[in-house]
Amino acid sequence: MTKNCELLNRIEWPCDLPEIARTTLLQKAAIIQVNDTSELQAKLPNNIIYVLSGVVISCMVTNGIRAVSGVVIGKGCWFGLINLGEIKTPYFQFEIVEPLVAVSLPEKHCQSLAEIYPQLYKWLWHVSLDISSRWLQSQVMSGESIMTKLVYLLLDIAAHQGSTKAMSYPITLSQYQFSNMTGISRSRLNHALKTLEQNNEILISRGHITINNFEKLGQRLNDLDLSFRDPRTLIN
């Protein structure tokens, strides 16, 4: 009971739920700590996950090709693979920007409790709505230029890390990881990064990137449709 009370206070619920429904839902909750991608890959199937801290990039990959689209997930996000029946679930791969601490809820437990507490269907809908908006924005970005994709990804990671215009936290991803997550070749990615550095918008150091000028970098997204998710609005 003590563990459940602590979790109730740490979780931002996307909709109003009776306390008994939330408490019962958390009875089978587990706190997981993830430091590498294989751990997350193993724990994701058939679970709904709430991120307490950390940042991870999730990319959809089909037929063994490189990433076709991806989203950034961080503190306060719900995500998971809810049972889609006969629909084939795509393969996801991950890159961890910051080690993840999360609450893991068995999907079957959530579905069965929804039959007892119908309000949980509303919660499941909100969970799917949040992650869906991120994937929809990812699809919008898929047809944009290499520079635009890179800038959006950098700003979205920074927003999840809690960076502000006055304090920018280093993004600890290598160019290899960026390339793997975006499907952009390393040579083209390197050229785009160097262009941003020459314009004093970012600083490239070994193993990480720091945003120097959020205003200037964000202006590169001015002409885009960011109606599903605009990371610039989250950076104060």
Coordinates of C-alpha atoms in Angstrom, one line a residue:
M1 CA 0.0 0.0 0.0
T2 CA 2.8 2.4 0.8
K3 CA 4.4 1.7 -2.6
N4 CA 1.1 2.4 -4.3
C5 CA 0.6 5.7 -2.4
E6 CA 4.1 6.9 -3.4
L7 CA 3.4 6.0 -7.1
L8 CA 0.1 7.7 -7.0
N9 CA 1.8 10.9 -6.1
R10 CA 4.5 10.6 -8.7
I11 CA 2.3 9.8 -11.7
E12 CA 0.6 12.5 -13.8
W13 CA -2.7 10.9 -14.8
P14 CA -4.0 12.1 -18.2
C15 CA -7.6 12.1 -16.9
D16 CA -9.6 12.0 -13.7
L17 CA -9.9 8.5 -12.2
P18 CA -11.4 7.3 -9.0
E19 CA -8.7 6.7 -6.4
I20 CA -9.8 3.0 -6.0
A21 CA -9.3 2.5 -9.7
R22 CA -5.8 4.0 -9.7
T23 CA -4.8 2.2 -6.5
T24 CA -6.0 -1.2 -7.9
L25 CA -4.3 -0.5 -11.2
L26 CA -1.0 -0.1 -9.4
Q27 CA -1.2 -3.3 -7.4
K28 CA 0.7 -5.1 -10.1
A29 CA 3.0 -2.2 -11.0
A30 CA 6.7 -2.7 -11.1
I31 CA 9.4 -0.1 -11.1
I32 CA 11.9 -0.8 -13.8
Q33 CA 15.3 0.8 -14.4
V34 CA 16.6 0.6 -18.0
N35 CA 20.2 1.3 -18.9
D36 CA 20.5 -0.3 -22.3
T37 CA 18.2 -0.8 -25.3
S38 CA 18.1 -4.6 -25.0
E39 CA 16.5 -4.3 -21.5
L40 CA 13.8 -2.0 -22.8
Q41 CA 13.2 -4.2 -25.8
A42 CA 12.6 -7.1 -23.5
K43 CA 10.3 -5.3 -21.1
L44 CA 8.1 -3.4 -23.5
P45 CA 5.9 -6.1 -25.1
N46 CA 2.5 -6.5 -23.3
N47 CA 3.2 -3.7 -20.9
I48 CA 2.0 -0.1 -20.5
I49 CA 4.9 2.1 -19.3
Y50 CA 5.0 5.5 -17.5
V51 CA 8.3 7.3 -17.5
L52 CA 9.4 8.7 -14.1
S53 CA 12.7 9.9 -15.4
G54 CA 15.0 9.5 -18.4
V55 CA 14.8 10.0 -22.1
V56 CA 14.6 7.4 -24.9
I57 CA 14.0 7.6 -28.7
S58 CA 11.7 5.0 -30.1
C59 CA 11.9 4.2 -33.8
M60 CA 9.6 2.1 -36.0
V61 CA 11.5 -0.3 -38.3
T62 CA 9.8 -2.4 -41.0
N63 CA 11.2 -5.3 -43.0
G64 CA 14.7 -5.0 -41.6
I65 CA 15.3 -1.6 -43.1
R66 CA 16.6 1.5 -41.3
A67 CA 14.3 3.6 -39.1
V68 CA 11.4 5.1 -41.0
S69 CA 10.1 7.3 -38.2
G70 CA 10.7 7.9 -34.5
V71 CA 9.5 9.7 -31.4
V72 CA 11.2 11.0 -28.3
I73 CA 9.7 9.7 -25.0
G74 CA 10.6 11.2 -21.5
K75 CA 9.4 12.1 -18.1
G76 CA 5.6 12.1 -17.8
C77 CA 5.0 10.0 -21.0
W78 CA 2.9 6.9 -21.3
F79 CA 3.7 4.4 -23.9
G80 CA 3.5 0.7 -24.7
L81 CA 2.2 -1.9 -27.1
I82 CA -1.5 -2.4 -26.4
N83 CA -3.0 -5.6 -27.9
L84 CA -3.9 -4.9 -31.5
G85 CA -5.6 -8.2 -32.2
E86 CA -4.9 -9.5 -35.7
I87 CA -3.0 -6.4 -36.7
K88 CA 0.7 -7.0 -37.1
T89 CA 2.7 -5.0 -34.5
P90 CA 5.7 -3.2 -36.1
Y91 CA 9.2 -3.7 -34.8
F92 CA 10.6 -0.9 -32.6
Q93 CA 14.1 -0.1 -31.7
F94 CA 15.4 2.3 -29.1
E95 CA 18.3 4.5 -28.3
I96 CA 18.6 5.6 -24.6
V97 CA 19.6 9.3 -24.2
E98 CA 19.3 9.2 -20.4
P99 CA 18.8 6.0 -18.3
L100 CA 15.1 5.3 -17.8
V101 CA 13.2 4.8 -14.6
A102 CA 9.6 3.8 -15.2
V103 CA 6.4 2.2 -13.9
S104 CA 5.5 -0.9 -15.8
L105 CA 1.9 -2.1 -15.9
P106 CA 0.9 -5.5 -17.4
E107 CA -1.5 -4.8 -20.3
K108 CA -3.8 -7.8 -19.5
H109 CA -4.1 -6.5 -15.9
C110 CA -5.1 -3.0 -17.2
Q111 CA -7.6 -4.5 -19.7
S112 CA -9.3 -6.8 -17.1
L113 CA -9.6 -4.0 -14.6
A114 CA -11.3 -1.8 -17.2
E115 CA -14.2 -4.2 -17.2
I116 CA -14.6 -3.6 -13.4
Y117 CA -13.8 0.2 -13.5
P118 CA -15.0 1.4 -17.0
Q119 CA -13.3 4.8 -16.3
L120 CA -10.0 3.0 -17.2
Y121 CA -11.1 2.8 -20.8
K122 CA -11.0 6.6 -20.8
W123 CA -7.4 6.4 -19.3
L124 CA -6.4 3.9 -22.0
W125 CA -7.8 6.2 -24.7
H126 CA -5.8 9.1 -23.3
V127 CA -2.6 7.0 -23.2
S128 CA -3.0 6.0 -26.8
L129 CA -3.9 9.6 -27.8
D130 CA -0.7 11.0 -26.3
I131 CA 1.6 8.6 -28.0
S132 CA -0.4 8.8 -31.3
S133 CA 0.1 12.5 -31.5
R134 CA 3.8 12.0 -31.3
W135 CA 3.8 9.3 -34.0
L136 CA 1.5 11.5 -36.2
Q137 CA 4.0 14.4 -35.9
S138 CA 6.8 11.9 -36.7
Q139 CA 5.0 11.0 -40.0
V140 CA 4.6 14.7 -40.9
M141 CA 8.4 15.1 -40.4
S142 CA 9.3 12.0 -42.5
G143 CA 9.0 14.0 -45.7
E144 CA 11.1 16.9 -44.6
S145 CA 14.7 17.7 -45.3
I146 CA 17.6 16.2 -43.4
M147 CA 18.3 19.5 -41.6
T148 CA 14.7 19.9 -40.6
K149 CA 14.4 16.3 -39.2
L150 CA 17.7 16.8 -37.3
V151 CA 16.6 20.2 -35.8
Y152 CA 13.2 18.8 -34.7
L153 CA 14.9 15.8 -33.0
L154 CA 17.4 18.0 -31.2
L155 CA 14.7 20.3 -29.9
D156 CA 12.4 17.5 -28.9
I157 CA 15.2 15.7 -26.9
A158 CA 16.1 19.0 -25.2
A159 CA 12.5 19.6 -24.2
H160 CA 12.3 16.2 -22.6
Q161 CA 15.6 16.7 -20.8
G162 CA 14.2 19.8 -19.2
S163 CA 16.5 22.2 -21.0
T164 CA 15.6 25.9 -21.0
K165 CA 16.9 28.8 -23.0
A166 CA 19.1 29.8 -20.1
M167 CA 20.3 26.2 -19.3
S168 CA 20.9 23.7 -22.1
Y169 CA 21.7 20.1 -21.0
P170 CA 24.1 18.1 -23.3
I171 CA 22.5 15.5 -25.5
T172 CA 24.5 12.4 -25.1
L173 CA 24.0 10.7 -28.4
S174 CA 26.8 9.8 -30.9
Q175 CA 26.5 10.6 -34.6
Y176 CA 26.1 6.8 -35.1
Q177 CA 23.1 6.7 -32.8
F178 CA 21.5 9.8 -34.5
S179 CA 22.1 8.1 -37.9
N180 CA 20.6 4.9 -36.7
M181 CA 17.5 6.6 -35.3
T182 CA 16.8 8.9 -38.2
G183 CA 17.8 6.8 -41.2
I184 CA 20.1 9.6 -42.3
S185 CA 23.6 8.6 -43.5
R186 CA 26.4 9.6 -41.2
S187 CA 28.1 11.7 -43.9
R188 CA 24.9 13.8 -44.5
L189 CA 24.2 13.9 -40.8
N190 CA 27.8 15.1 -40.1
H191 CA 27.4 17.8 -42.8
A192 CA 24.1 19.1 -41.2
L193 CA 25.6 19.1 -37.7
K194 CA 28.7 21.0 -38.9
T195 CA 26.4 23.6 -40.5
L196 CA 24.6 24.1 -37.3
E197 CA 27.8 24.4 -35.4
Q198 CA 29.3 27.0 -37.8
N199 CA 26.1 29.1 -37.3
N200 CA 26.7 28.9 -33.5
E201 CA 23.4 27.1 -33.0
I202 CA 24.9 24.0 -31.4
L203 CA 28.3 22.9 -29.9
I204 CA 29.6 19.5 -30.9
S205 CA 31.8 17.7 -28.3
R206 CA 32.9 14.1 -28.2
G207 CA 29.8 12.0 -27.5
H208 CA 27.4 14.8 -27.0
I209 CA 25.8 17.9 -28.5
T210 CA 24.7 21.1 -26.7
I211 CA 22.3 23.6 -28.1
N212 CA 23.7 27.1 -27.9
N213 CA 20.9 29.2 -29.4
F214 CA 17.3 27.9 -29.1
E215 CA 15.7 30.9 -30.8
K216 CA 17.9 30.6 -33.9
L217 CA 17.6 26.8 -34.1
G218 CA 13.8 26.9 -33.6
Q219 CA 13.4 29.4 -36.4
R220 CA 14.3 26.6 -38.8
L221 CA 10.9 25.0 -38.0
N222 CA 8.9 28.2 -38.6
D223 CA 7.3 27.0 -41.9
L224 CA 6.4 23.5 -40.7
D225 CA 3.1 22.1 -39.7
L226 CA 3.7 21.3 -36.0
S227 CA 0.0 21.0 -35.0
F228 CA 0.5 17.6 -33.4
R229 CA 3.6 18.5 -31.4
D230 CA 5.8 21.5 -31.3
P231 CA 8.8 21.0 -28.9
R232 CA 9.6 24.7 -29.0
T233 CA 6.5 25.5 -26.9
L234 CA 8.0 23.3 -24.1
I235 CA 11.3 25.1 -23.8
N236 CA 11.0 28.3 -21.7

